Coordinates of C-alpha atoms and ligand atoms in Angstrom, one line a residue:
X111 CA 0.0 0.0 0.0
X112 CA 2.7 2.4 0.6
X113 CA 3.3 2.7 -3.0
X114 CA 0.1 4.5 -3.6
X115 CA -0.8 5.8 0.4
X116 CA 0.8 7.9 2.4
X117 CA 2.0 6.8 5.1
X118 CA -0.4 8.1 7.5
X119 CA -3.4 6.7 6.0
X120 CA -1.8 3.5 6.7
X121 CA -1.5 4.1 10.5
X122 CA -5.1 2.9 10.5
X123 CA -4.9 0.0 8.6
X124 CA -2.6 -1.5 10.7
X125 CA -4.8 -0.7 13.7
X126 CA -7.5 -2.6 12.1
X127 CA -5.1 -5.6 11.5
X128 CA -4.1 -6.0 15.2
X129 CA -7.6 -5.6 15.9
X130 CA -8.5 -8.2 13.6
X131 CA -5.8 -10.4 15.2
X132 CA -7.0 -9.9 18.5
X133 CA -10.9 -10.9 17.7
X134 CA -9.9 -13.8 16.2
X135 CA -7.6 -14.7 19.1
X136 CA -6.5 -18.2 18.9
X137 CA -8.9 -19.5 16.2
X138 CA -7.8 -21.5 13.4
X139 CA -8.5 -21.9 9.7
X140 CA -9.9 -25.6 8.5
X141 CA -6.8 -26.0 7.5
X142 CA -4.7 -25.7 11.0
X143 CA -3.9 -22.1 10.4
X144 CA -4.0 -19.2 12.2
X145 CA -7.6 -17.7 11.4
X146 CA -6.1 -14.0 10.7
X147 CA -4.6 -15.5 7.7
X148 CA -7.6 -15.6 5.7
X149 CA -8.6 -11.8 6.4
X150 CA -5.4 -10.7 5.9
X151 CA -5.3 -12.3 2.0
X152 CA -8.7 -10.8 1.6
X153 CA -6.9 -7.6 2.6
X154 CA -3.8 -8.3 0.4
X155 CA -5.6 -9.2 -2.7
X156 CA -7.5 -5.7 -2.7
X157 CA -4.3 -3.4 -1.9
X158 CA -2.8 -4.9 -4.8
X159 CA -5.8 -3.5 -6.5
X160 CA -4.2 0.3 -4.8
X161 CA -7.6 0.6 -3.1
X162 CA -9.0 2.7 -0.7
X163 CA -7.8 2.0 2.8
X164 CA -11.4 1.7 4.1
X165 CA -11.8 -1.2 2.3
X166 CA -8.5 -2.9 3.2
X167 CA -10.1 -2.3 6.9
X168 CA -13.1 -3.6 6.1
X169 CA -11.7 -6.4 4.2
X170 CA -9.2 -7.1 7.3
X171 CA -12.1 -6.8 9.9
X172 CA -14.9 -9.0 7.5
X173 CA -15.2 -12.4 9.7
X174 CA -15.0 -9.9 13.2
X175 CA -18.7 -9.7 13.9
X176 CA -19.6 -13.2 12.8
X177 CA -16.9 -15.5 13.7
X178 CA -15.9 -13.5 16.8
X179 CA -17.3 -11.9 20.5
X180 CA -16.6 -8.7 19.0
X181 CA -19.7 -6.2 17.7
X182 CA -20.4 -4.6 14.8
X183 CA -21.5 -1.7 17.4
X184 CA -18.0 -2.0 18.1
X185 CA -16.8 -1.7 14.5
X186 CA -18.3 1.6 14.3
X187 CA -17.1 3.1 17.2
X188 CA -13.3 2.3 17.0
X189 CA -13.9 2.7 12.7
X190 CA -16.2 4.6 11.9
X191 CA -19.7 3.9 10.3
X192 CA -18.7 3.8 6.6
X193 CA -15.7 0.7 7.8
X194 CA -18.9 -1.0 9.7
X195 CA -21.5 -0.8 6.6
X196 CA -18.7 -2.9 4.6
X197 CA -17.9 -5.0 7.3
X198 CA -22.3 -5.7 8.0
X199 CA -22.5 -5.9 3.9
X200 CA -20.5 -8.8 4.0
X201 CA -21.8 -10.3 6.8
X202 CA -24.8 -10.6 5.3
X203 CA -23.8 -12.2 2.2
X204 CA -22.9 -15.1 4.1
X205 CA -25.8 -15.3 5.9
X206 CA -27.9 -17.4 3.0
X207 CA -28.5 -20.9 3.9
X208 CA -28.0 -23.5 1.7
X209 CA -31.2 -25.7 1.0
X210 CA -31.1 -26.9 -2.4
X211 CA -29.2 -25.8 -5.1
X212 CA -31.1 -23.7 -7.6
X213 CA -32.7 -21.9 -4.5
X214 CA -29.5 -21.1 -3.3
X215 CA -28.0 -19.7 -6.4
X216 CA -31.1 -17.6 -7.1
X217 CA -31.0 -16.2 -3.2
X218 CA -27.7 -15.5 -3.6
X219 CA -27.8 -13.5 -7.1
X220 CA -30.4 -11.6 -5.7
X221 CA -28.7 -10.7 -3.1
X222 CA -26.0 -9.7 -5.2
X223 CA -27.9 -7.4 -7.0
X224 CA -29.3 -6.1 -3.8
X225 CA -25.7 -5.0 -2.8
X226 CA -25.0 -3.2 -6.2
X227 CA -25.5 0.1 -4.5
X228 CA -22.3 -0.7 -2.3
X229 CA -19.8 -2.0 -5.3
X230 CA -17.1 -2.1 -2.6
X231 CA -18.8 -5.1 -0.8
X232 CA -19.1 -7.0 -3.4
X233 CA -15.3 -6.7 -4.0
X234 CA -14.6 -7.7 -0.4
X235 CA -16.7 -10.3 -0.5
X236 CA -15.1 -11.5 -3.9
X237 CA -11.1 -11.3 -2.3
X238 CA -13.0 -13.3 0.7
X239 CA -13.7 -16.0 -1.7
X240 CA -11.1 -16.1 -4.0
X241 CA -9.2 -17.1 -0.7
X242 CA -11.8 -19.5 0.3
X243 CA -11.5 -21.4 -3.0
X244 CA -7.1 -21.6 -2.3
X245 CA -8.1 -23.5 1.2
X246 CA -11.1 -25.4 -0.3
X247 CA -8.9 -28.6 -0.2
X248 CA -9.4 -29.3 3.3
X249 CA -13.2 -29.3 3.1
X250 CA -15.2 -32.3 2.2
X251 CA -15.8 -33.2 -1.4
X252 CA -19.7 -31.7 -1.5
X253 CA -18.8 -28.6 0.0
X254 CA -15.7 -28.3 -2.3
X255 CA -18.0 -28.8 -5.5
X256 CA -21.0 -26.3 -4.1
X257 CA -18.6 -23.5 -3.8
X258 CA -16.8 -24.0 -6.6
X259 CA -20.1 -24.3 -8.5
X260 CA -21.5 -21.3 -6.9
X261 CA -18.2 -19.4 -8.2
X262 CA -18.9 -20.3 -11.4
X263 CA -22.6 -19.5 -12.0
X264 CA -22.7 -16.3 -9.7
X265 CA -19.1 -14.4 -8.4
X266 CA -17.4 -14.9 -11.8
X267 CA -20.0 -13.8 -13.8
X268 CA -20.4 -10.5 -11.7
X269 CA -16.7 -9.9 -11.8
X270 CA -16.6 -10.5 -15.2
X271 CA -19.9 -7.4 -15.6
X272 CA -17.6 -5.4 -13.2
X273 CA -15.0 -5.9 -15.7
X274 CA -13.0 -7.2 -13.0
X275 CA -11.1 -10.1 -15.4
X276 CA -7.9 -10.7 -12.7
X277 CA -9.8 -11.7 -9.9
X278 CA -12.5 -13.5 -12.2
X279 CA -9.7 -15.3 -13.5
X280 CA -8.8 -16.3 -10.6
X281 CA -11.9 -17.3 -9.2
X282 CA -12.4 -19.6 -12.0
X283 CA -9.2 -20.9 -12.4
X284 CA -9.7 -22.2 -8.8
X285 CA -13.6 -23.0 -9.1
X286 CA -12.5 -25.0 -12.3
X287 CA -9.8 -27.2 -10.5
X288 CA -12.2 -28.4 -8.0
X289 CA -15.8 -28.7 -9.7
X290 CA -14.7 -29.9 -13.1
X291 CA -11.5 -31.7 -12.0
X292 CA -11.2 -34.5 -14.8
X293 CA -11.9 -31.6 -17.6
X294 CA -9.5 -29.3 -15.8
X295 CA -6.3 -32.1 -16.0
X296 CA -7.3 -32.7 -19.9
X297 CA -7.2 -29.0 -20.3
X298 CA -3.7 -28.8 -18.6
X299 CA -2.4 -31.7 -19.9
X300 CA -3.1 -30.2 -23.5
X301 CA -1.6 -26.7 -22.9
X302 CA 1.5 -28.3 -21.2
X303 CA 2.4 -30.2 -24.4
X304 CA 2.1 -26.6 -26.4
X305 CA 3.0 -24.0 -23.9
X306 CA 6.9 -24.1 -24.1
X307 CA 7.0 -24.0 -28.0
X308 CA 4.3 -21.2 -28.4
X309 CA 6.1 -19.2 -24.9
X310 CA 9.9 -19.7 -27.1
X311 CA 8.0 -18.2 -30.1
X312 CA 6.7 -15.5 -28.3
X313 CA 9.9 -14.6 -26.6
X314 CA 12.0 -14.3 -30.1
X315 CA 9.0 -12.1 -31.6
X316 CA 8.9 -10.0 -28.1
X317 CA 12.7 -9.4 -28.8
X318 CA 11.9 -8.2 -32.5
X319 CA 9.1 -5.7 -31.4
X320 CA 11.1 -4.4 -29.2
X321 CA 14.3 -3.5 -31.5
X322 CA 11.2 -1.8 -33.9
X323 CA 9.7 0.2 -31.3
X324 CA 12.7 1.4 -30.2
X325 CA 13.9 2.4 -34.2
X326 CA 10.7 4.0 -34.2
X327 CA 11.5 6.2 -30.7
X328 CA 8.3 4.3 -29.6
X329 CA 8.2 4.7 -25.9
X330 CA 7.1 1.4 -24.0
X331 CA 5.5 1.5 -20.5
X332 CA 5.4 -2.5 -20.0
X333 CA 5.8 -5.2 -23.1
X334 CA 5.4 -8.9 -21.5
X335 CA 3.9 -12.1 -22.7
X336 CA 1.4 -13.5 -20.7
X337 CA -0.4 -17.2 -20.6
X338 CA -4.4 -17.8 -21.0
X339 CA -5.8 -18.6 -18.0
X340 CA -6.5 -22.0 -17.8
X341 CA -10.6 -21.7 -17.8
X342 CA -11.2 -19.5 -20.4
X343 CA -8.7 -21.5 -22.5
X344 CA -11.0 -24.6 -21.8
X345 CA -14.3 -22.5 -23.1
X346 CA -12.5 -21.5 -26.0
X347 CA -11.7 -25.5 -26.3
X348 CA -15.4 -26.0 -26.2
X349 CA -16.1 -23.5 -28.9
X350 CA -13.5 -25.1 -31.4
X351 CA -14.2 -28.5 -31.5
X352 CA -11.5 -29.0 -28.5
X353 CA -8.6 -28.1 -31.1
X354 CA -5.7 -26.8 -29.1
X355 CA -4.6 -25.3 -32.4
X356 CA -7.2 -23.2 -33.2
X357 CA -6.9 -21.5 -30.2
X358 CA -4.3 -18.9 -31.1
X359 CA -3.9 -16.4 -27.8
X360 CA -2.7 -19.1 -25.8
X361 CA 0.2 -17.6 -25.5
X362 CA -0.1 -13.4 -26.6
X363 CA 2.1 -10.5 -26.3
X364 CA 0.5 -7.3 -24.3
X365 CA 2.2 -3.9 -24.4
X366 CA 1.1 -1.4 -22.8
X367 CA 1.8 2.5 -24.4
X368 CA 1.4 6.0 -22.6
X369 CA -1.6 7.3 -24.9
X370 CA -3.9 5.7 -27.4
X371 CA -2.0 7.9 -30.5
X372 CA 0.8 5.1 -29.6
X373 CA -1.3 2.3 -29.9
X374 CA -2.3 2.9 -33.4
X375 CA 1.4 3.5 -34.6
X376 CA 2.6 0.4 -32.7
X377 CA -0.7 -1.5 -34.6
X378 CA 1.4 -0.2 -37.7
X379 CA 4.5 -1.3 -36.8
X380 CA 3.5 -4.8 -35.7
X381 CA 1.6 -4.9 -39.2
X382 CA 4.5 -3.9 -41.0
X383 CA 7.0 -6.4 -39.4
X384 CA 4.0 -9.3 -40.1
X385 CA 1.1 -10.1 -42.1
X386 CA -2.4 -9.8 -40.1
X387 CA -4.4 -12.6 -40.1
X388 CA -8.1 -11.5 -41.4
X389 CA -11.1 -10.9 -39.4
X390 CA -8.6 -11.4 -36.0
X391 CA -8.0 -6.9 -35.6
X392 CA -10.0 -6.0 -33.2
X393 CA -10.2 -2.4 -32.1
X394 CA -11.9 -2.0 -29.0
X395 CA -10.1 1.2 -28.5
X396 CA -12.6 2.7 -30.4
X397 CA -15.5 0.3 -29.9
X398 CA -14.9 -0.7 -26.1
X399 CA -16.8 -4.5 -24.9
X400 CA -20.2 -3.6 -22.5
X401 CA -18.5 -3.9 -19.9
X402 CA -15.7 -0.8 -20.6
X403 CA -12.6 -3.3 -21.6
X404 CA -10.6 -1.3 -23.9
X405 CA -7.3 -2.7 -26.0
X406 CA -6.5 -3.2 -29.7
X407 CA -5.8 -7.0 -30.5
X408 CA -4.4 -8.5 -33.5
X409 CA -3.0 -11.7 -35.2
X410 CA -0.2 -12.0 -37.3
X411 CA 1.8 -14.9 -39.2
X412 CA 5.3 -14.3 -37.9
X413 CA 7.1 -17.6 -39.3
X414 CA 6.1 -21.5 -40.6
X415 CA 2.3 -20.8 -40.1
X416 CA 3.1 -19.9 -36.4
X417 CA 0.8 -17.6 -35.0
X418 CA 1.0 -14.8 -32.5
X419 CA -1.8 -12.2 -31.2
X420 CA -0.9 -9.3 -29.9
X421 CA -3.1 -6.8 -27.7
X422 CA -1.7 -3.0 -27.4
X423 CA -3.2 -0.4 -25.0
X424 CA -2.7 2.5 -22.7
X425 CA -2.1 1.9 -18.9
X426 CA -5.1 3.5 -17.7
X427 CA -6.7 0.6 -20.3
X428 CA -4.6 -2.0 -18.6
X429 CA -5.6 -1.2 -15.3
X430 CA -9.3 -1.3 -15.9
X431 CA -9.1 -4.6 -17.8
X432 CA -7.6 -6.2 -15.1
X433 CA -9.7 -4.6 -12.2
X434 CA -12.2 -3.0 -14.1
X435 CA -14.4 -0.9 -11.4
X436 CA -12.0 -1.6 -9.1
X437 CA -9.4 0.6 -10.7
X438 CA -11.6 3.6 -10.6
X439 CA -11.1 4.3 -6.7
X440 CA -8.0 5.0 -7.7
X441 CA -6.8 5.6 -11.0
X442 CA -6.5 9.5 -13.0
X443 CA -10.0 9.7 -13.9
X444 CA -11.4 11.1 -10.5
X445 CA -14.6 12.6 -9.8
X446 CA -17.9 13.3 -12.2
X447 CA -16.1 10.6 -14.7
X448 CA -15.8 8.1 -12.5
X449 CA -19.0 8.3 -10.9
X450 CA -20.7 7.9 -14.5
X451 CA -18.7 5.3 -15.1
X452 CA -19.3 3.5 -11.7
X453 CA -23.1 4.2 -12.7
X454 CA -22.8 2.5 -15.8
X455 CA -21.9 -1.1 -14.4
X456 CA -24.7 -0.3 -11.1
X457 CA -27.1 0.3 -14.9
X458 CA -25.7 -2.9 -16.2
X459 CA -26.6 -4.8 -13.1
X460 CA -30.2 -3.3 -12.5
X461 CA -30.4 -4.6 -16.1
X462 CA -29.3 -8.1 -15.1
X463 CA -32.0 -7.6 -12.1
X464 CA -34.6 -7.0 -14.4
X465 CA -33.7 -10.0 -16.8
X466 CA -34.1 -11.9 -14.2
X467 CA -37.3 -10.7 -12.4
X468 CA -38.7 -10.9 -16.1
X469 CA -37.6 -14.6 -16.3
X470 CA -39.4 -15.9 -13.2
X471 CA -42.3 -13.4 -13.3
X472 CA -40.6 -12.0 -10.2
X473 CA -42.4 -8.8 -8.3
X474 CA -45.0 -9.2 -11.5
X475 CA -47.5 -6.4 -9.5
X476 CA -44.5 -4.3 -9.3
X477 CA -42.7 -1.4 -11.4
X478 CA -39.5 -1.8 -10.7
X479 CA -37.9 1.3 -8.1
X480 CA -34.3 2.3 -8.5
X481 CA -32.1 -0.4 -7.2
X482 CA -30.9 2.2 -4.6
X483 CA -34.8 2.2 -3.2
X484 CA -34.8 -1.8 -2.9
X485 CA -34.2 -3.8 0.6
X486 CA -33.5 -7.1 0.8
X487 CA -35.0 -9.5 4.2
X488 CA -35.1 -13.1 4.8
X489 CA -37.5 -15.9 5.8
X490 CA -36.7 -17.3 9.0
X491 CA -35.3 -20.4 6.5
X492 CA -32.9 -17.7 5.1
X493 CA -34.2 -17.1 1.5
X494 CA -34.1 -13.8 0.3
X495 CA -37.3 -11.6 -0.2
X496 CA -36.7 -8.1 -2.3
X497 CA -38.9 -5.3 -1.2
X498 CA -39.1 -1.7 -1.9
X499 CA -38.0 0.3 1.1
X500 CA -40.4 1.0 3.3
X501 CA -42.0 -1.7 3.1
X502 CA -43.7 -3.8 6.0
X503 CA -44.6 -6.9 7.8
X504 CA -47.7 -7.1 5.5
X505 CA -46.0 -6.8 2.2
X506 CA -43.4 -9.4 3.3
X507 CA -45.8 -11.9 4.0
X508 CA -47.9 -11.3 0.5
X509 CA -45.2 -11.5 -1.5
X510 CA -43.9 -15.0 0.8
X511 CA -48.0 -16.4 -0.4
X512 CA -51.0 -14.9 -0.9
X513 CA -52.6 -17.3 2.1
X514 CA -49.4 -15.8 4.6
X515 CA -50.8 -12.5 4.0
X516 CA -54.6 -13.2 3.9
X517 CA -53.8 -14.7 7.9
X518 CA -51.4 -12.7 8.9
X519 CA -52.6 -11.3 12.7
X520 CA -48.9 -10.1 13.9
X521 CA -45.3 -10.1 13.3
X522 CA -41.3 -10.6 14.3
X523 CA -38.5 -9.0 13.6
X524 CA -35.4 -10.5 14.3
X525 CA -37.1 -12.1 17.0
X526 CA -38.7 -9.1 18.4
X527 CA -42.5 -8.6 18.3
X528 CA -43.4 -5.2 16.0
X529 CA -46.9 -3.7 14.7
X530 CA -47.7 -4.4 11.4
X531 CA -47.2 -1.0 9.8
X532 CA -43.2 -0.9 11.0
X533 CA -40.4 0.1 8.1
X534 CA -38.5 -3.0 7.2
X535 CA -35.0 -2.8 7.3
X536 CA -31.9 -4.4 5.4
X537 CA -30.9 -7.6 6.4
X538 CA -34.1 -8.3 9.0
X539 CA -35.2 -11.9 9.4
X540 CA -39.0 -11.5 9.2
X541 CA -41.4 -14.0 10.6
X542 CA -45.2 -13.8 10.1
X543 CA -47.4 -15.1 13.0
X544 CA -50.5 -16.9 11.5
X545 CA -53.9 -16.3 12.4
X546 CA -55.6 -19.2 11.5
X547 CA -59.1 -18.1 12.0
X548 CA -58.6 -14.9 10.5
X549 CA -60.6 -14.4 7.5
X550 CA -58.9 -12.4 5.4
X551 CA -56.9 -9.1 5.3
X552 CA -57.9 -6.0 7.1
X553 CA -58.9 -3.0 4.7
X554 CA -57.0 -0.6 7.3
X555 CA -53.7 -2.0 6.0
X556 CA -54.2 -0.4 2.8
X557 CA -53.0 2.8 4.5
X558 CA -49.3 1.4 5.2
X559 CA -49.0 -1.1 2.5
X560 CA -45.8 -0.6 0.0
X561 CA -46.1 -3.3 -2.6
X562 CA -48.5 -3.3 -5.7
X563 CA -48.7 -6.9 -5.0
X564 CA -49.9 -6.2 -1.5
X565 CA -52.5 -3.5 -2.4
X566 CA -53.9 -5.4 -5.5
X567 CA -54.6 -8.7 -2.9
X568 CA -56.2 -7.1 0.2
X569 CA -59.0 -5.0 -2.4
X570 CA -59.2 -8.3 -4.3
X571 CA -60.4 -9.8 -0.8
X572 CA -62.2 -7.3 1.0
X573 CA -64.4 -6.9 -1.9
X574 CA -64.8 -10.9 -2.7
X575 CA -65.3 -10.3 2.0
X576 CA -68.2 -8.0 1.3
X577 CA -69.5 -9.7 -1.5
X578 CA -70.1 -12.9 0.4
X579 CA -72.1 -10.9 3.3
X580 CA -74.0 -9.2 0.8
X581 CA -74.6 -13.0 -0.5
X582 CA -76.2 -13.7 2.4
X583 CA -78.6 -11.3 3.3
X584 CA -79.8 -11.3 -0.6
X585 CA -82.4 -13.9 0.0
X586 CA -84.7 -11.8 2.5
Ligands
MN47 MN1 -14.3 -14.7 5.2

């Protein structure tokens, strides 16, 4: 961290880690270790990432309040409320219970979504698992696969939105080893055989660039070759009939210029030196992926049909491919930029929220609010309801089942007993006491209701209520 904090700022982060330490007192890790080892990667992972200290605090403090004696009251006091909203946001993620697969992986991407306000706690929370998946040998064989399956289908894809592709990389690289283990040694096994020819290859046409750029007074920030990570190579397998040789970025050369003018005259150079291959130059310079990656790629023919792709692009373009919204807390652009920008991946999630609500006929009564407006409670059996805020008891228990909210004659909250008209909050664990001889819903909670859904059932049944004692006295 010093090499992007002052010192000072630092003073605090190291408070946090002997804090940490403390909490955690003896406890160890699955695997025999000290528990403060896991926090602390957590913590490591995102500093290389030069973020903010408050998120290296959170980060280092995440397992406190659940794993320890220690308070999240406590959190707040010694570090402040904005450290303590991390540190809860995390917490809570973890709090889904597992009963059944799909279930599970819907709860959690909805909850995922639900945290999209707070970007930073879903980076945490991603550090906090990319460690999990490094220790996942010492947990039993279903566990192992449920996490690394749960990587797969939710964390990596939201990284990957984020346009977060190191730590998606490694996510999947892990998840892959463990879930898919007999696919993930013929994958290996494949790219071992190739790797040292294509790596010579690229080292002799590295060399050659390099004499270019420099006859060309060409100044070079970082030129390296660099290896396809191990899952993505094993999609690309998939999409090409499991050819190892028509996968030609196995092995490609990245260099990285100070401003994009460079790129274009490096593009030049390259395609002077060696033929392009058609259809491979692609400029997303100028026509950036959905989710912001910027670089210019091409393949070229450099000797005996031997193939090598290059991808050229500024640093700032570098730093946000490899941690994509993560590189914003941090890098040049500061300010108005960076807050559209950060808005633009909260729009692409909200979109992603919709998609799915859409799917499943999800909150059907319901426009859809900003995603800021939306809370997020949980059954007493830890699935995940999504409810405008504001919302109560009453239009907790409709959108649970229509006959939860037709009897519904009281309420807890987090085990406490509360009137039916009181403000849900984030993260509550809502239980609805039934009424079985109630009849239906009472008209009077029109008046505090929140949900469309909720409104649209108590008319439905106050009138179908009034209709049936009108039924009655008819025959006089
Ligand atoms: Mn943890």
């Amino acid at each position: 961290m010093r090499e992007y904090k002052k010192e000072d700022d630092l003073d605090l982060v190291k408070l946090a880690y002997e804090f940490a330490e403390k909490a955690h007192g003896d406890q160890k890790r699955k695997s025999g270790e000290p528990y403060i080892i896991h926090p602390l990667s957590a913590a490591i992972t995102l500093a290389k990432m030069k973020l903010d200290p408050s998120i290296i605090i959170a980060a280092l403090l995440h397992d406190v309040p659940e794993d320890t004696g220690v308070s999240i009251d406590v959190i707040k006091k010694e570090f402040g409320k904005d450290v303590a909203l991390m540190v809860e946001g995390v917490t809570k993620l973890g709090k889904i219970k597992y009963r059944g697969v799909e279930r599970y992986i819907e709860n959690l991407r909805k909850m995922f979504v639900a945290m999209a306000n707070d970007l930073r706690v879903i980076i945490i929370k991603f550090a906090d698992r990319l460690h999990n998946l490094k220790t996942l040998d010492v947990l039993p064989r279903d566990k192992q696969e449920r996490i690394a399956r749960e990587v797969l289908e939710i964390y990596a894809p939201i990284a990957s939105r984020l346009g977060m592709d190191q730590i998606k990389g490694a996510m999947e690289d892990e998840a892959f080893k463990h879930f898919m283990s007999k696919e993930y040694k013929w994958a290996t096994g494949l790219v071992e055989k190739q790797l040292s020819q294509r790596e010579k290859t690229a080292r002799r046409v590295q060399k050659i660039l390099e004499q270019d750029l420099k006859e060309n007074d060409i100044e070079v920030k970082k030129i390296y070759g660099r290896a396809k990570r191990i899952y993505s190579l094993y999609l690309k397998l998939l999409r090409n009939d499991r050819e190892i040789a028509r996968i030609y970025d196995l092995v490609a050369i990245r260099v990285i210029l100070k401003d994009v003018a460079s790129c274009y005259s490096v593009l030049g150079i390259i395609h002077k030196r060696w033929a392009p291959v058609s259809g491979r130059i692609k400029d997303y310079i100028a026509v950036p992926k959905p989710n912001g990656y910027q670089s210019i790629h091409t393949t070229v023919f450099v000797d005996d049909g031997e193939l090598v792709e290059f991808q050229i692009r500024t640093e700032e373009m570098d730093e946000n491919a490899e941690f994509g919204v993560a590189a914003h807390w941090h890098y040049k652009e500061k300010g108005k930029a960076a807050a559209a920008r950060n808005m633009k991946w909260v729009g692409e999630l909200t979109k992603w929220k919709k998609e799915i609500e859409e799917n499943q006929k999800y909150l059907e009564n319901l426009k859809l609010d900003t995603l800021q407006s939306r809370i997020f409670v949980f059954t007493p059996a830890g699935d995940v309801i999504d409810l405008p805020e504001g919302a109560t008891p009453v239009d907790f228990a409709y959108h649970v089942h229509t006959d939860i909210g037709d009897k519904c004659g009281g309420a807890t909250v987090d085990d406490q007993i509360v009137n039916l008209d009181t403000k849900l909050k984030n993260g509550n664990v809502v239980e609805i006491i039934i009424d079985k001889n109630r009849k239906g819903p009472n008209p009077d909670w029109l008046k505090f209701v929140k949900t469309g859904l909720a409104r649209t059932r108590i008319k439905a049944a106050s009138r179908s209520q009034r209709n049936s004692f009108f039924g009655r006295i008819v025959p006089f």
